[in-house]
XYZ file of C-alpha atoms in Angstrom:
298
model
C 0.353 -0.117 -0.392
C 0.837 3.412 -0.162
C 1.964 5.404 2.115
C -0.060 9.598 1.895
C 3.344 10.906 1.270
C 4.810 8.412 -1.335
C 1.738 8.764 -3.061
C 1.917 12.748 -2.489
C 5.470 13.061 -3.782
C 4.803 10.854 -6.565
C 1.838 12.667 -8.036
C 3.245 16.238 -7.647
C 6.557 14.684 -9.650
C 4.362 13.825 -12.097
C 2.261 17.292 -12.646
C 5.947 19.062 -11.692
C 8.484 16.417 -13.868
C 11.148 18.665 -11.742
C 12.104 17.034 -8.731
C 13.131 21.065 -7.243
C 10.015 22.212 -7.628
C 8.134 18.890 -6.542
C 10.032 19.589 -3.383
C 9.622 22.962 -3.337
C 5.669 22.699 -3.349
C 5.594 20.361 -0.594
C 7.543 22.341 1.707
C 10.424 19.224 1.768
C 14.633 18.984 0.886
C 14.985 17.340 -3.267
C 16.461 14.620 -1.296
C 13.289 13.549 0.240
C 11.682 13.548 -3.157
C 14.508 11.349 -4.424
C 14.071 9.157 -1.819
C 10.487 8.654 -1.599
C 10.313 7.496 -5.121
C 12.981 5.917 -5.393
C 12.137 3.998 -2.073
C 8.554 3.801 -4.283
C 10.174 2.402 -7.424
C 11.586 -0.344 -5.470
C 8.822 -1.543 -3.727
C 6.972 -1.401 -7.232
C 9.559 -3.226 -9.346
C 9.862 -0.675 -11.829
C 10.217 2.702 -12.829
C 7.964 5.307 -12.716
C 10.155 7.999 -14.084
C 12.731 7.979 -16.266
C 15.701 10.587 -15.335
C 18.268 12.696 -17.170
C 20.067 15.782 -16.283
C 17.821 17.724 -18.626
C 14.320 15.843 -18.320
C 11.971 13.846 -15.505
C 9.697 11.860 -17.655
C 6.707 9.250 -16.679
C 6.752 5.904 -17.660
C 4.236 4.133 -19.282
C 3.654 2.118 -15.988
C 3.998 5.778 -14.020
C 1.692 6.778 -16.346
C -0.894 4.278 -15.629
C -0.479 4.577 -11.816
C -0.808 8.201 -12.340
C -4.212 8.408 -14.314
C -5.126 5.578 -12.071
C -4.797 7.188 -8.624
C -4.968 10.611 -9.322
C -9.127 10.842 -9.448
C -9.288 8.660 -6.167
C -6.830 10.830 -4.506
C -9.307 14.031 -5.519
C -12.466 11.784 -4.396
C -10.815 11.067 -0.925
C -8.709 15.035 -0.698
C -12.647 16.550 -1.141
C -14.190 14.139 1.176
C -12.063 14.945 3.546
C -12.550 18.397 3.870
C -16.408 18.209 3.517
C -15.912 16.356 6.863
C -13.827 18.993 8.366
C -16.271 21.983 6.715
C -19.078 19.645 8.243
C -17.182 19.395 11.891
C -15.326 22.539 12.043
C -17.324 24.797 9.615
C -20.339 27.394 10.482
C -22.019 27.429 7.484
C -25.650 25.681 6.217
C -28.184 24.180 8.224
C -28.535 23.169 11.366
C -31.582 20.610 12.368
C -33.362 21.069 15.460
C -36.156 19.297 16.940
C -38.446 20.065 19.529
C -41.405 18.320 21.349
C -44.395 20.879 22.396
C -45.212 24.218 21.713
C -43.360 25.362 24.947
C -39.936 23.903 23.360
C -41.168 25.605 19.891
C -41.094 28.422 21.408
C -37.809 28.571 23.399
C -35.863 27.406 20.558
C -37.424 29.835 18.148
C -35.478 32.536 19.893
C -32.565 30.543 20.327
C -32.344 30.254 16.765
C -33.263 34.281 15.882
C -29.558 34.690 18.012
C -27.887 31.719 16.971
C -28.626 33.489 13.179
C -27.768 37.128 14.398
C -24.123 35.731 15.593
C -23.901 32.953 12.439
C -25.164 35.137 9.862
C -23.600 32.240 7.749
C -25.569 29.466 8.869
C -29.384 28.668 8.891
C -31.570 27.108 11.813
C -34.429 24.866 10.756
C -36.889 23.835 13.400
C -38.726 20.707 13.223
C -41.029 20.025 15.702
C -40.693 15.476 16.945
C -43.327 13.364 18.679
C -42.054 11.682 21.958
C -41.989 8.866 19.672
C -39.688 9.961 17.161
C -37.314 12.388 19.126
C -34.411 10.193 19.681
C -34.412 7.735 16.896
C -34.776 11.262 14.938
C -31.288 12.046 16.658
C -30.176 8.536 16.342
C -30.357 8.393 12.652
C -29.186 11.649 11.738
C -32.628 13.518 10.572
C -32.078 16.158 13.796
C -28.732 17.611 14.647
C -30.182 19.309 17.978
C -33.098 18.562 19.925
C -34.888 19.745 22.990
C -36.195 17.355 25.590
C -36.012 16.962 29.514
C -33.656 15.322 31.434
C -32.025 12.716 32.693
C -30.838 11.217 29.415
C -28.125 8.625 30.772
C -27.312 7.683 26.470
C -23.904 6.676 25.743
C -23.712 7.689 22.186
C -25.935 10.908 23.012
C -24.608 13.783 24.469
C -26.706 16.560 26.765
C -25.991 20.336 27.342
C -26.201 22.046 30.377
C -30.015 22.425 32.220
C -31.193 25.256 30.035
C -34.923 25.345 32.208
C -35.785 24.114 35.309
C -39.887 24.256 36.115
C -42.082 22.476 38.847
C -43.599 19.267 38.482
C -47.117 18.745 37.982
C -49.718 15.613 37.865
C -52.253 16.303 35.068
C -55.159 13.915 36.012
C -58.918 13.637 34.589
C -60.927 16.126 36.046
C -63.624 14.030 37.674
C -60.527 12.760 39.578
C -60.466 13.006 43.461
C -56.733 14.693 42.780
C -58.167 17.595 40.835
C -59.831 18.638 43.545
C -56.707 19.133 45.970
C -53.794 21.799 46.551
C -51.069 18.969 45.684
C -50.044 15.546 45.810
C -47.004 13.528 46.791
C -44.985 10.929 44.971
C -46.508 8.904 47.524
C -50.264 9.355 45.772
C -48.980 8.079 42.709
C -49.831 4.173 44.220
C -53.514 4.856 44.125
C -53.357 5.597 40.517
C -52.731 4.514 37.354
C -49.710 6.272 35.665
C -49.317 6.189 31.923
C -46.043 5.865 30.135
C -43.876 7.291 27.512
C -43.144 5.409 24.716
C -39.970 2.795 24.789
C -37.735 4.739 22.228
C -36.977 7.654 24.992
C -33.994 6.467 27.443
C -34.639 3.915 29.810
C -33.345 6.657 32.535
C -36.027 9.473 31.326
C -38.585 6.931 31.825
C -37.431 6.244 35.199
C -37.451 9.165 36.024
C -40.756 10.377 34.840
C -42.899 7.420 34.907
C -41.320 5.073 38.268
C -42.767 1.621 39.072
C -42.555 2.598 42.884
C -42.556 5.409 44.948
C -39.789 6.633 47.554
C -40.932 4.646 50.458
C -41.280 1.641 47.863
C -45.321 1.596 47.456
C -46.036 0.038 43.425
C -46.779 2.251 41.236
C -49.711 0.532 38.836
C -48.036 1.019 34.451
C -51.020 1.917 31.828
C -51.047 2.192 28.477
C -48.240 4.626 26.780
C -48.342 6.851 24.121
C -46.720 8.233 21.279
C -47.430 12.028 21.490
C -48.252 14.428 23.957
C -51.537 15.622 23.295
C -52.469 11.669 22.953
C -51.579 11.217 26.351
C -53.618 14.734 27.754
C -56.909 12.482 25.342
C -56.112 9.450 27.278
C -55.881 11.222 30.609
C -58.828 12.951 30.392
C -60.850 9.173 28.824
C -59.692 8.267 33.190
C -57.127 5.804 31.089
C -54.581 6.995 34.418
C -52.482 10.022 35.104
C -48.675 11.734 34.336
C -46.379 13.980 35.616
C -45.886 16.933 33.172
C -43.958 20.565 33.812
C -45.760 23.796 34.829
C -45.314 24.776 31.368
C -48.753 22.246 30.592
C -50.558 24.352 32.493
C -50.191 27.381 29.540
C -49.673 25.399 26.949
C -52.043 22.458 26.985
C -55.246 24.074 28.961
C -58.539 21.383 28.491
C -61.520 21.347 29.907
C -61.172 17.554 30.683
C -57.981 17.758 32.652
C -56.619 19.510 35.572
C -53.084 20.331 36.826
C -52.273 19.435 40.693
C -48.771 20.456 41.496
C -46.333 18.196 43.137
C -45.681 18.832 46.700
C -42.127 16.845 47.142
C -41.199 16.284 43.362
C -37.986 17.812 41.854
C -38.055 19.578 39.412
C -38.555 19.273 35.471
C -35.121 19.989 34.104
C -34.521 21.276 30.191
C -31.961 20.814 28.045
C -30.232 20.112 24.429
C -28.805 16.763 23.146
C -27.348 15.588 19.867
C -25.404 12.839 19.137
C -21.816 12.387 20.584
C -19.874 11.398 17.437
C -22.164 14.991 16.289
C -20.514 17.791 18.088
C -19.629 20.166 15.392
C -19.178 24.287 15.563
C -22.430 24.548 14.774
C -23.759 22.170 17.361
C -21.174 23.882 20.048
C -22.820 27.260 19.291
C -26.331 26.564 19.100
C -25.602 25.193 22.551
C -23.821 28.789 23.626
C -26.906 30.748 21.888
C -29.471 28.512 24.252
C -27.170 28.784 27.323
C -26.371 32.744 26.808
C -29.952 33.673 26.058
C -31.540 31.847 28.838
C -28.752 33.845 31.280
C -29.400 37.261 29.773
C -26.226 37.707 27.855
C -27.164 37.349 24.729
């Protein structure tokens, strides 16, 4: 196999047909070029260049090697440049997904700040359903997603917590809990708890839909839902309850669902996530814009 420095030396000499100019282009000594070509010719078994005191010419074998390797090397170089542009560049389009109206409103503000900072990079906002969020991220359909934590997955990286909000329990309007001023985590042992889709991380499902209360009392699992509106429809129909963020009281007002604050549950935390191997310059810059906007440093 050809080493990279051997291929570069051969291709450049085949174009320049001059050892001095080849050495100058590659920023090495003429002796280094001569030694590299000689070593390559010994390994191949035939001369690649005819050399005289006045001229350097490709042999027939050398010309055939050049004609076959030059296009392949150009494709490799172009692919490498595209990879660098993707990893380091701040141009093109960043695809960002959110779930729900509140997430969309938040990301719209982040996108506006990001575009002001990086006018050569566009942001495409897409609404995802709960069931689609992680598959989209893993399949490369989106670059960044806004979701709730915790997300403990080896192939997914997460940014800082951007928003924390009170955790509430969505219950049917006719449920006895609907008349209370608050509920506790222990109260979950008395109800059926609707489930998140299996496509979401196990760490997130354990946090939002635990199998037992803090004291160890079992919680009855109910059916799962693929979308948030489907979840609310199941709640309104009396099939179970589900913990939500306080934003639901503003964005998802329904005549058949009541929202009751938890007295002892930790807040619901939101942040950005992306593939661990997809932390490009665009992704990092968008994460910085989100952090700065929420911190008031825009």
